[in-house]
mmCIF file of C-alpha atoms in Angstrom:
data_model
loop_
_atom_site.group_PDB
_atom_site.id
_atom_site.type_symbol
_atom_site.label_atom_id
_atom_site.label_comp_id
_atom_site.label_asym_id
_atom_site.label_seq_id
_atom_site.Cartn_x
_atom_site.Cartn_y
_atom_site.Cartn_z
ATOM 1 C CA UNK A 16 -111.412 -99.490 -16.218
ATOM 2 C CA UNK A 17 -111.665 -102.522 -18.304
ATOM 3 C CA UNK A 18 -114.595 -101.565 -19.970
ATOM 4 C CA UNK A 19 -113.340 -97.261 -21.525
ATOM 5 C CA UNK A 20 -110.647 -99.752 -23.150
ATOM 6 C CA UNK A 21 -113.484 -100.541 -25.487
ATOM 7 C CA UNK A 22 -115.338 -97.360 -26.369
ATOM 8 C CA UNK A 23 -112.879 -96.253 -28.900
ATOM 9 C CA UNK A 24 -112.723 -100.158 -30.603
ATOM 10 C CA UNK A 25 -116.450 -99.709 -31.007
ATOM 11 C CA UNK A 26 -116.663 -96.030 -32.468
ATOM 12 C CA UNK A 27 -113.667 -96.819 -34.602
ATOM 13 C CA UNK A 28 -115.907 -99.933 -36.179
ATOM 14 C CA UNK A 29 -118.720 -97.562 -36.286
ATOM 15 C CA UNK A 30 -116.827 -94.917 -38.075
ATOM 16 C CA UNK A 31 -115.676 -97.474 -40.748
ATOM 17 C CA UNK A 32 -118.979 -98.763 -40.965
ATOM 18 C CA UNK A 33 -120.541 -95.179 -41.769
ATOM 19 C CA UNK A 34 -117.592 -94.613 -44.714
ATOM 20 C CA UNK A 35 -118.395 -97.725 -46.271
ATOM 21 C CA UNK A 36 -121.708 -97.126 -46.158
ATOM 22 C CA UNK A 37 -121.186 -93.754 -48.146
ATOM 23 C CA UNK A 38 -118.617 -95.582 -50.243
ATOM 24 C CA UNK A 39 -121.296 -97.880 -51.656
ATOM 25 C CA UNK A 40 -124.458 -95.519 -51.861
ATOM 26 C CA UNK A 41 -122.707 -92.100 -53.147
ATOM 27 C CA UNK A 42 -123.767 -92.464 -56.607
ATOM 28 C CA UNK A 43 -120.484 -90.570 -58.288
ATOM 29 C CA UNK A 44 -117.681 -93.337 -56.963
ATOM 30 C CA UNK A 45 -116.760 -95.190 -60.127
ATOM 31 C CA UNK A 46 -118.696 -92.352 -62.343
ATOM 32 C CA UNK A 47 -117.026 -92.635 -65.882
ATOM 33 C CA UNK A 48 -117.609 -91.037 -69.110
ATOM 34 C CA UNK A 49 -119.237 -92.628 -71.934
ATOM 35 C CA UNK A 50 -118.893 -91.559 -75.351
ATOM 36 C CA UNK A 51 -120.725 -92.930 -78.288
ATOM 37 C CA UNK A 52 -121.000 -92.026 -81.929
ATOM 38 C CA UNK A 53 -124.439 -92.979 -84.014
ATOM 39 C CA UNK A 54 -123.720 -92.234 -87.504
ATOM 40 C CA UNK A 55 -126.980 -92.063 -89.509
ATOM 41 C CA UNK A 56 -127.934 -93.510 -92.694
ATOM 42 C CA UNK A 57 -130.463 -94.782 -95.150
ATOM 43 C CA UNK A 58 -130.976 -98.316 -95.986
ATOM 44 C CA UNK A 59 -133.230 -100.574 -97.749
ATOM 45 C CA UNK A 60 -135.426 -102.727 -95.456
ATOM 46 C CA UNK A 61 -137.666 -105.662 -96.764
ATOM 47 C CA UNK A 62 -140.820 -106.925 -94.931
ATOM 48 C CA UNK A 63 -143.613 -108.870 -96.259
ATOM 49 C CA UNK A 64 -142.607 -108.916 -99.495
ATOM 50 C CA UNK A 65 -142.340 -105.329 -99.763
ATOM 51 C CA UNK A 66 -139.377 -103.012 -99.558
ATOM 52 C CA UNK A 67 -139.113 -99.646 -97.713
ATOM 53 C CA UNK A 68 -135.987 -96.970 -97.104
ATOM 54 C CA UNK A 69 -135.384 -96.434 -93.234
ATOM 55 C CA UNK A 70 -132.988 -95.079 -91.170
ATOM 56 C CA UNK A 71 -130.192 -96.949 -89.289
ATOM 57 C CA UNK A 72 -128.033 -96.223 -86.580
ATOM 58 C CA UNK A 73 -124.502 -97.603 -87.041
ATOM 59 C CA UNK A 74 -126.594 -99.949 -89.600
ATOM 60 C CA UNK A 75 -128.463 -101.597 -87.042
ATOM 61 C CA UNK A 76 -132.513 -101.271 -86.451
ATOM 62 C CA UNK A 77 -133.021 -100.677 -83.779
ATOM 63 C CA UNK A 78 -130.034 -98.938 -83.095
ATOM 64 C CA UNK A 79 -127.021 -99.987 -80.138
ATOM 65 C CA UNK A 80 -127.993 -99.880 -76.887
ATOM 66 C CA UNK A 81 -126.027 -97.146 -74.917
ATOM 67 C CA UNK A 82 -125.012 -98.555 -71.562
ATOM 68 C CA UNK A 83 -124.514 -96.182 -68.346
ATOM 69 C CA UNK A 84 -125.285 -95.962 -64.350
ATOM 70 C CA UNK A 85 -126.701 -93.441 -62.153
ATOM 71 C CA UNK A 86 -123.941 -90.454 -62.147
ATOM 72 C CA UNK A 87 -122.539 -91.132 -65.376
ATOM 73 C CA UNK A 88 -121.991 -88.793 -68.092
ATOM 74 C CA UNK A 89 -122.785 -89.596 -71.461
ATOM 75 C CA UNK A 90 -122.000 -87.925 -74.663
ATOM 76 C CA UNK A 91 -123.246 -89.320 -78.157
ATOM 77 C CA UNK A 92 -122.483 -87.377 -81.395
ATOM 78 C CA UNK A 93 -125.043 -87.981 -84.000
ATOM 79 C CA UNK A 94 -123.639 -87.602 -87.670
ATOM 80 C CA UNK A 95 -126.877 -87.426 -89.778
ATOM 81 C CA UNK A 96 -125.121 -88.964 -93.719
ATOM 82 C CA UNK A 97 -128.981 -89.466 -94.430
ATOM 83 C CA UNK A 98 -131.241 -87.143 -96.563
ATOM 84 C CA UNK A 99 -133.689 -86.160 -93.950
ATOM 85 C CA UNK A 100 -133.632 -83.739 -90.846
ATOM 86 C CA UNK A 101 -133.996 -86.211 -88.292
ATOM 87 C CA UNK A 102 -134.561 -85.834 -84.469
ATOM 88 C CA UNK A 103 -133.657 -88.573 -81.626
ATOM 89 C CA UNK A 104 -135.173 -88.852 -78.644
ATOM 90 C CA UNK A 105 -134.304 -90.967 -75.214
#
């Protein structure tokens, strides 16, 4: 009789063993959302002695680096203030 004393000890440390286990692969714990906003504009851009008009993001080229993990959601709203149709691509 000793030994049924310690059937439900082990199944009770296999049962928290199998919840942590989802706990740590299921890719939607800790999900957040991310929003960003890449505002678009022209600016003058010297290289080798010569000077050419490109487009920035946030002023920056290449533009920020937008920063997620697996089952996040990420929203960016792209406010084009340049003179050109442009299209972005990931």
């Amino acid at each position: 009789m000793g030994s049924t004393g310690k059937i439900p000890a082990l199944l009770l440390w296999l049962l928290a063993g199998v919840v942590l286990a989802f706990a740590v692969v299921n890719p939607a714990h800790g999900a957040k959302t991310r929003h960003y906003d890449f505002f678009i504009t022209e600016a003058n851009h010297t290289r080798l002695c010569h000077e050419k008009s490109i487009l920035t993001v946030n002023g920056q080229f290449p533009g920020p680096t937008i920063y997620a993990r697996k089952g996040d959601l990420v929203i960016v709203n792209v406010h084009n203030n340049g003179n050109k149709n442009i299209t972005i691509h990931w």
